[in-house]
XYZ file of C-alpha atoms in Angstrom:
524
model
C -39.552 -45.493 1.691
C -37.118 -44.560 -0.998
C -38.877 -40.896 -1.167
C -40.199 -41.035 2.409
C -36.432 -41.459 3.465
C -35.631 -38.051 0.758
C -38.485 -36.205 2.892
C -37.242 -36.908 5.984
C -33.845 -36.089 5.252
C -34.586 -33.111 3.385
C -36.226 -31.862 6.327
C -33.475 -33.071 8.752
C -30.931 -30.781 6.462
C -32.975 -27.487 7.018
C -33.910 -27.132 9.897
C -29.842 -27.564 10.703
C -29.939 -24.474 8.504
C -32.032 -23.008 10.604
C -30.459 -23.746 13.839
C -26.817 -22.293 12.346
C -28.161 -19.376 11.504
C -27.566 -19.668 7.566
C -31.006 -18.811 7.061
C -31.526 -15.642 9.298
C -28.350 -14.365 8.021
C -30.236 -14.378 4.206
C -30.888 -10.999 2.826
C -34.756 -11.787 3.714
C -35.488 -8.086 4.076
C -36.023 -7.830 0.532
C -38.274 -10.609 0.119
C -42.173 -10.262 0.426
C -45.554 -12.342 1.920
C -44.782 -16.177 2.387
C -40.988 -16.150 1.821
C -40.427 -13.588 4.154
C -42.644 -14.713 6.492
C -40.200 -18.122 7.316
C -37.857 -16.008 6.693
C -38.525 -14.017 9.807
C -39.887 -17.479 11.906
C -35.883 -18.768 10.735
C -35.090 -15.715 12.632
C -36.622 -17.555 15.649
C -35.677 -20.657 15.142
C -31.374 -19.527 15.015
C -28.572 -20.322 17.738
C -28.187 -16.847 19.212
C -24.403 -18.051 19.891
C -24.496 -17.996 15.086
C -26.404 -14.992 15.777
C -22.049 -13.835 16.700
C -20.367 -15.292 13.847
C -20.170 -13.940 10.115
C -22.063 -15.903 7.096
C -19.112 -18.475 5.850
C -19.585 -19.247 9.733
C -22.579 -20.009 9.775
C -22.472 -22.307 6.141
C -19.082 -23.908 7.133
C -20.628 -24.703 10.470
C -24.043 -25.818 9.434
C -22.189 -27.922 6.107
C -19.451 -29.952 8.926
C -22.829 -31.026 10.406
C -24.655 -32.112 7.402
C -21.584 -34.042 6.549
C -19.446 -34.850 3.202
C -22.331 -34.630 0.549
C -23.046 -30.869 1.563
C -19.510 -29.833 1.833
C -19.278 -31.525 -2.135
C -23.091 -29.661 -2.812
C -21.293 -26.122 -1.164
C -18.870 -26.418 -3.511
C -20.085 -27.512 -6.336
C -22.497 -24.913 -6.288
C -19.335 -22.456 -5.260
C -19.156 -22.580 -9.350
C -22.783 -21.904 -9.893
C -23.002 -17.694 -8.853
C -25.824 -17.587 -12.238
C -27.368 -20.537 -9.544
C -26.633 -19.387 -6.279
C -25.718 -15.528 -6.749
C -22.339 -14.420 -7.115
C -21.552 -13.339 -2.853
C -23.285 -16.910 -1.413
C -20.702 -18.241 -4.209
C -18.109 -16.167 -2.586
C -19.253 -17.553 0.898
C -19.535 -21.537 -0.302
C -15.897 -20.882 -2.530
C -14.491 -20.585 1.457
C -15.520 -23.860 2.011
C -12.284 -25.329 3.769
C -12.661 -29.162 2.205
C -11.273 -31.398 6.075
C -12.801 -33.683 7.769
C -12.507 -36.074 10.180
C -9.277 -39.120 9.696
C -10.730 -42.760 9.628
C -8.981 -45.909 11.273
C -5.906 -47.062 8.626
C -7.365 -50.617 8.945
C -10.765 -49.579 7.319
C -8.100 -48.128 3.973
C -6.401 -51.189 4.509
C -9.422 -53.405 3.594
C -9.982 -50.525 1.380
C -6.614 -51.261 -0.074
C -6.814 -55.202 -0.710
C -9.934 -54.411 -1.808
C -9.649 -53.098 -4.672
C -5.886 -53.999 -5.633
C -6.581 -58.011 -4.739
C -3.260 -58.045 -2.227
C -2.083 -57.444 1.154
C -1.135 -54.944 1.803
C 2.282 -55.794 2.629
C 2.645 -56.763 -1.372
C 2.087 -53.849 -2.350
C 3.823 -51.198 -0.181
C 7.225 -51.947 1.127
C 5.572 -49.663 4.596
C 2.175 -47.745 5.120
C 2.256 -45.247 7.052
C -1.243 -43.318 8.528
C -3.233 -40.716 7.336
C -1.644 -37.373 7.051
C -5.187 -35.594 5.441
C -8.572 -36.699 5.111
C -10.965 -34.771 3.307
C -15.336 -35.492 2.249
C -14.429 -38.274 -0.268
C -10.853 -40.008 0.880
C -7.635 -39.458 2.470
C -3.749 -39.520 2.129
C -1.511 -42.159 3.658
C 2.811 -41.297 3.356
C 3.568 -45.037 2.032
C 7.132 -46.519 0.431
C 6.989 -48.244 -2.370
C 10.198 -50.955 -3.940
C 11.830 -49.215 -7.203
C 14.139 -49.931 -9.054
C 16.863 -47.394 -8.249
C 15.340 -47.659 -4.093
C 12.545 -47.441 -1.809
C 10.251 -44.711 -3.252
C 8.044 -42.552 -1.427
C 5.088 -42.307 -2.838
C 1.064 -41.561 -1.715
C -1.669 -43.333 -1.092
C -5.429 -41.623 -2.147
C -7.979 -44.023 -0.364
C -12.045 -43.593 -0.671
C -13.804 -43.005 2.716
C -15.922 -46.311 3.703
C -19.464 -45.910 3.056
C -18.361 -43.194 1.264
C -20.618 -44.105 -1.964
C -24.061 -45.213 -0.102
C -23.653 -41.769 1.787
C -23.915 -40.002 -1.288
C -26.412 -41.620 -2.339
C -28.610 -41.333 -0.203
C -28.281 -37.324 0.112
C -28.208 -37.177 -3.077
C -32.777 -38.442 -3.293
C -32.332 -35.209 -1.718
C -30.945 -33.267 -3.486
C -33.356 -34.376 -6.696
C -36.456 -33.905 -5.000
C -34.815 -30.441 -3.261
C -34.530 -29.316 -7.361
C -38.027 -31.073 -8.452
C -39.800 -29.062 -5.842
C -38.227 -26.158 -7.147
C -39.346 -26.410 -10.021
C -42.469 -27.847 -9.194
C -43.140 -24.488 -6.905
C -41.176 -21.825 -7.897
C -41.305 -21.672 -11.899
C -39.359 -18.180 -11.666
C -36.002 -20.525 -10.739
C -37.366 -23.209 -14.253
C -34.663 -20.897 -16.453
C -31.856 -21.941 -13.807
C -33.022 -25.503 -14.466
C -32.586 -27.157 -10.924
C -32.599 -31.007 -12.232
C -29.814 -30.528 -14.609
C -28.226 -28.931 -12.913
C -28.488 -31.794 -9.775
C -27.975 -34.280 -12.823
C -25.026 -32.658 -13.151
C -23.564 -32.647 -10.047
C -24.313 -36.429 -9.727
C -22.263 -37.048 -12.886
C -19.033 -34.539 -10.983
C -19.192 -36.826 -7.454
C -19.869 -40.256 -10.230
C -16.548 -40.036 -12.003
C -15.040 -37.704 -8.907
C -15.577 -41.221 -6.388
C -14.123 -43.975 -8.988
C -10.695 -42.936 -8.119
C -8.725 -44.101 -12.205
C -10.957 -41.009 -12.936
C -9.085 -39.114 -10.727
C -5.213 -40.916 -11.982
C -6.573 -40.743 -15.568
C -6.233 -37.198 -14.331
C -3.657 -36.602 -14.095
C -1.828 -38.740 -17.000
C -3.786 -36.867 -18.861
C -2.391 -33.565 -17.420
C 0.899 -34.830 -17.035
C 0.932 -35.439 -20.503
C -0.290 -32.264 -21.666
C 2.639 -30.144 -19.429
C 5.588 -32.530 -19.721
C 7.348 -29.487 -21.243
C 5.478 -26.389 -19.589
C 8.249 -24.277 -18.090
C 7.461 -24.486 -13.849
C 4.761 -26.547 -13.852
C 4.204 -29.982 -13.711
C 1.405 -33.122 -12.022
C 2.852 -35.782 -9.794
C 3.192 -40.038 -11.656
C 0.730 -42.344 -11.273
C 1.759 -45.844 -10.401
C -0.990 -47.076 -12.197
C -0.108 -50.807 -10.375
C -1.343 -49.836 -7.800
C -3.913 -47.683 -8.386
C -8.384 -49.095 -7.961
C -11.167 -48.225 -7.597
C -10.260 -46.720 -3.901
C -7.427 -46.221 -3.960
C -4.816 -44.367 -6.237
C -1.738 -44.134 -5.499
C 0.909 -40.996 -6.354
C 3.951 -39.779 -6.541
C 4.926 -38.109 -3.736
C 5.877 -34.283 -3.820
C 8.715 -32.570 -1.078
C 7.250 -29.377 -1.064
C 5.859 -25.376 0.378
C 2.238 -25.211 0.618
C 1.767 -21.536 -1.641
C -0.940 -21.310 1.189
C 2.063 -20.462 3.150
C 3.724 -17.494 1.668
C 5.716 -16.356 4.010
C 7.907 -19.507 4.352
C 8.299 -19.875 0.776
C 9.308 -15.940 1.090
C 12.195 -17.438 3.952
C 13.147 -20.552 1.328
C 13.965 -16.865 -1.178
C 11.395 -18.471 -3.503
C 11.097 -15.702 -6.097
C 6.940 -14.839 -5.197
C 6.564 -12.533 -8.849
C 7.726 -15.423 -11.028
C 5.857 -18.007 -9.312
C 2.664 -16.112 -9.545
C 3.455 -15.535 -13.498
C 4.146 -19.231 -13.867
C 0.588 -20.122 -11.721
C -1.628 -17.223 -14.405
C 0.337 -18.190 -18.244
C 0.315 -22.616 -16.606
C -3.802 -22.144 -16.323
C -4.449 -19.608 -19.511
C -1.735 -22.072 -21.070
C -3.590 -25.056 -20.106
C -6.949 -24.108 -20.785
C -6.336 -21.691 -23.995
C -5.030 -24.969 -25.585
C -5.380 -27.786 -23.766
C -9.084 -27.223 -23.073
C -8.534 -28.724 -19.599
C -7.866 -26.927 -16.195
C -7.574 -28.256 -13.133
C -10.500 -26.463 -11.530
C -9.577 -26.481 -7.619
C -6.298 -24.914 -7.884
C -6.737 -23.228 -4.357
C -3.304 -22.436 -2.918
C -3.670 -26.448 -0.484
C -3.775 -27.780 -3.738
C -0.392 -26.046 -5.177
C 3.621 -27.258 -3.305
C 5.800 -25.425 -5.276
C 9.196 -27.588 -5.436
C 12.845 -26.572 -4.137
C 13.742 -24.646 -7.278
C 10.271 -23.388 -7.762
C 8.279 -25.733 -9.906
C 4.798 -25.091 -9.124
C 3.019 -29.083 -8.336
C -0.788 -29.131 -8.890
C -2.392 -32.473 -6.915
C -6.076 -32.778 -5.823
C -7.564 -33.123 -8.893
C -11.046 -34.322 -8.252
C -12.764 -31.945 -10.619
C -11.668 -31.088 -13.902
C -13.245 -28.432 -15.943
C -13.240 -29.263 -19.883
C -13.598 -26.356 -22.900
C -13.972 -27.283 -26.505
C -12.659 -25.437 -28.788
C -15.081 -22.665 -29.815
C -14.417 -22.053 -26.127
C -11.181 -21.488 -26.418
C -12.189 -19.516 -29.768
C -14.878 -17.072 -27.756
C -12.309 -17.101 -24.642
C -9.021 -15.911 -26.430
C -11.039 -13.453 -28.306
C -13.228 -10.931 -26.082
C -10.227 -11.251 -23.981
C -8.381 -9.749 -26.820
C -11.198 -8.183 -28.317
C -11.157 -5.777 -23.958
C -7.765 -5.540 -24.449
C -7.783 -3.427 -28.121
C -11.273 -1.879 -26.755
C -12.867 -3.729 -30.240
C -16.383 -4.090 -28.665
C -18.125 -4.416 -31.556
C -15.731 -7.955 -32.248
C -16.341 -8.974 -28.654
C -20.069 -8.367 -29.265
C -20.345 -10.616 -32.718
C -17.520 -13.240 -31.251
C -21.664 -13.934 -29.069
C -23.357 -14.328 -31.695
C -21.235 -16.503 -33.639
C -21.094 -19.270 -30.856
C -24.850 -19.221 -30.725
C -24.765 -17.747 -27.025
C -27.338 -14.387 -27.319
C -30.126 -15.292 -28.948
C -30.012 -13.785 -33.268
C -33.232 -11.622 -32.060
C -31.114 -8.944 -29.956
C -29.707 -6.231 -31.894
C -25.303 -7.059 -32.370
C -25.169 -2.974 -32.489
C -26.597 -2.647 -28.747
C -24.795 -5.776 -27.158
C -21.853 -3.802 -27.605
C -22.466 -0.705 -26.320
C -23.062 -2.973 -23.273
C -20.223 -4.885 -23.487
C -18.327 -0.915 -24.051
C -20.348 0.052 -19.925
C -17.721 -2.073 -19.357
C -14.443 -2.580 -21.211
C -14.244 1.988 -20.417
C -13.602 1.940 -17.165
C -10.944 -0.696 -17.721
C -8.202 1.181 -19.094
C -9.085 4.080 -17.418
C -6.990 2.151 -14.262
C -3.959 0.813 -14.196
C -3.526 -2.944 -14.834
C -2.062 -3.614 -12.072
C -5.836 -3.070 -10.152
C -7.597 -5.222 -13.682
C -8.552 -8.204 -12.340
C -9.388 -10.088 -15.799
C -11.940 -12.683 -13.334
C -14.049 -9.955 -11.941
C -14.182 -8.954 -16.485
C -15.567 -12.368 -16.714
C -18.274 -11.557 -14.107
C -19.838 -7.875 -15.105
C -19.485 -9.767 -18.643
C -21.765 -12.786 -17.615
C -23.623 -10.079 -15.964
C -24.363 -8.021 -18.972
C -24.597 -10.957 -20.865
C -28.049 -12.273 -18.343
C -29.807 -9.011 -19.297
C -29.662 -10.440 -23.854
C -30.940 -14.269 -22.723
C -27.769 -15.500 -22.873
C -28.498 -19.483 -21.799
C -26.193 -20.702 -19.090
C -22.820 -22.120 -19.733
C -21.525 -24.154 -16.860
C -17.969 -24.732 -18.093
C -18.107 -20.997 -18.526
C -18.925 -20.452 -15.168
C -16.511 -23.110 -14.070
C -13.538 -21.285 -16.148
C -15.265 -18.025 -14.196
C -14.446 -19.759 -11.417
C -11.337 -21.675 -11.621
C -9.199 -18.103 -12.856
C -11.277 -15.590 -9.718
C -9.186 -18.402 -7.322
C -5.991 -18.215 -9.479
C -5.941 -14.540 -9.736
C -6.343 -14.113 -5.818
C -3.399 -16.949 -5.304
C -1.573 -15.359 -7.798
C -2.183 -11.105 -5.946
C -1.466 -12.835 -2.875
C 2.037 -13.395 -3.213
C 2.012 -10.932 -5.347
C -0.464 -7.089 -4.947
C 0.938 -4.956 -7.014
C 0.567 -8.223 -10.445
C -0.613 -7.298 -13.406
C -2.543 -9.885 -14.120
C -3.091 -8.492 -17.995
C 0.863 -8.327 -18.598
C 1.393 -12.142 -17.469
C -1.542 -12.730 -19.254
C -1.004 -11.230 -23.520
C 2.601 -14.258 -24.302
C -0.347 -16.670 -24.195
C -2.882 -15.392 -24.984
C -1.109 -13.924 -28.005
C 0.384 -16.996 -28.958
C -2.694 -19.001 -28.735
C -3.930 -15.961 -30.807
C -1.533 -16.252 -33.867
C -1.814 -20.287 -34.508
C -5.714 -20.252 -33.924
C -7.416 -16.961 -35.527
C -4.796 -16.301 -38.182
C -3.634 -18.089 -41.422
C -2.670 -21.419 -39.633
C -6.164 -21.785 -38.190
C -7.883 -21.111 -41.826
C -5.782 -23.715 -42.554
C -6.366 -26.477 -39.863
C -10.496 -25.851 -40.471
C -10.579 -25.342 -43.726
C -8.750 -29.722 -43.032
C -11.686 -30.378 -40.631
C -14.344 -28.792 -42.817
C -12.991 -31.515 -45.355
C -12.598 -34.635 -43.485
C -15.659 -33.979 -41.729
C -18.292 -33.993 -45.665
C -16.110 -36.982 -46.216
C -17.232 -38.627 -43.133
C -20.690 -37.875 -44.400
C -20.041 -39.351 -47.631
C -19.061 -42.472 -46.185
C -22.530 -42.282 -44.228
C -24.752 -41.844 -46.926
C -26.083 -45.169 -48.173
C -26.738 -45.294 -43.647
C -27.930 -41.719 -43.099
C -30.854 -42.634 -46.927
C -32.174 -45.941 -45.051
C -33.199 -43.577 -41.766
C -34.562 -41.217 -43.733
C -36.565 -43.800 -45.701
C -37.505 -45.411 -42.956
C -38.002 -42.437 -40.855
C -40.763 -41.394 -43.386
C -42.558 -44.174 -43.975
C -43.542 -43.897 -39.967
C -44.587 -40.415 -40.484
C -46.781 -41.215 -42.871
C -48.430 -43.983 -39.782
C -48.325 -41.729 -37.389
C -50.672 -38.989 -39.645
C -53.667 -42.201 -40.585
C -53.935 -43.494 -37.780
C -52.456 -41.053 -34.309
C -49.947 -41.960 -32.003
C -51.186 -44.713 -29.808
C -49.960 -46.602 -27.086
C -50.209 -50.236 -26.220
C -51.956 -51.932 -23.599
C -48.462 -52.696 -21.973
C -47.639 -49.085 -21.716
C -50.532 -47.959 -20.948
C -50.824 -50.001 -17.629
C -46.621 -49.472 -16.316
C -47.882 -45.083 -17.203
C -51.275 -45.788 -15.052
C -48.847 -48.114 -11.714
C -46.362 -44.932 -12.261
C -48.398 -41.978 -11.680
C -49.995 -43.406 -8.125
C -47.580 -45.072 -7.388
C -46.399 -41.179 -7.469
C -49.434 -39.770 -5.714
C -49.623 -42.452 -2.829
C -45.768 -41.694 -2.256
C -46.314 -38.154 -1.845
C -49.000 -38.448 1.006
C -47.262 -40.603 2.198
C -44.062 -37.709 2.948
C -46.009 -35.464 3.012
C -48.042 -37.248 6.856
C -44.324 -37.956 7.308
C -42.533 -34.035 7.461
C -46.273 -33.225 9.402
C -45.874 -35.757 11.875
C -41.942 -34.391 12.230
C -42.632 -31.415 12.415
C -45.258 -32.387 14.865
C -41.929 -33.835 17.296
C -39.288 -30.956 17.006
C -42.127 -28.980 18.041
C -43.080 -31.332 21.421
C -39.494 -31.040 21.325
C -39.105 -27.216 21.735
C -41.939 -26.885 24.381
């Protein structure tokens, strides 16, 4: 029945997308055959009032009807333009994660259930919610400290959200499997793998202890950063369903006029924001992946404070090396080196020609040098770069796509603060510092130390590896002589699973047929 429920929920989601005009807003006139016929039918069933809205508004309306799981799905797919296309990814990025608040009594129950103490013992005061999103809402509260009462922000998980997400994730996996089976051309996008990544991301985001750990890690990383900081975590009042943070008094970066009236230097704020983001990315390999202006505050002294660490990005040393070298290569017009970096990192298959790839990169880089620095977008450069690498069979790199998406957002915020913002001038000190420390003599010594350490670790494991190799060799010899065999229990289990799958699929198809018939009868 779980499969039947997934089919029902998927059919409902499709119907809502049709009714709100989302499907009709897609470029269906470029389709052929049955897909084009389906698009034309979807246009007939769209609400008339949806025709007066643009596509982002239609998406927002549909997602609000579908619920919090689909808000997160939209935000996640906004980081995967390789899957949904750049235009749709841009529309999805505009989705606002704002939901209605739920009663404070439910928040209190969640706090007490998670921390095991009455709210009155944990907090001096526990106010009404001040903001709500798809997964949690925030309350204004106070706690007693050695220096007096302190104002805090208490983030509490939304009741029933895990069960709702688990149900909807079944539908997402079903859609991904159907896409792989029925649309072979899309298999290279790995839709099932995308669904698995979404499941992992939401699982982490719905355990507030993990968000608190991300805040704590980034707090340590940025402790000495100029003009940027993150809140502190109250670990005594943090659990699976609740996290308590330092309250931030400041102006939201989305309110540019208020920042100007407060006397802040907007050009300096834009420069600090970009440099902080690049510092986190290159130095730490750990960055806030949802840095829209609603998640950024500016304190009275001009310090930028980031909040809402549910979505974080990580990139390894190899990816950081790759990013720094391509940025530096484009700045110095060394397109051959940029191409070689792609091949050295293993991103572009070795059977391609380095010179041909360098030629394609030149087509991106040369127009940049004909523009003023104020008009050059680093985010746009990365977008064009990924478009070109697709022609050379570069495999999808989710961590780089998340980095690109975040850079688009951060650069957009910086240009909102300063329309003439010089992205390259602001980035140069951070990129140059990282390159000096990681691509020069110091980097060679560091790599040599890491190589020696790896060799020593391998030497320690040599006896165990030799024993494993001997066992594997014996098992291969036996398999070569007797062939691969299943024991009777395994064969019987496979048969039962196959029969169950066939039966469930048949039932689901009948249920969908009945549901569509009921919808058609109601419309008539």
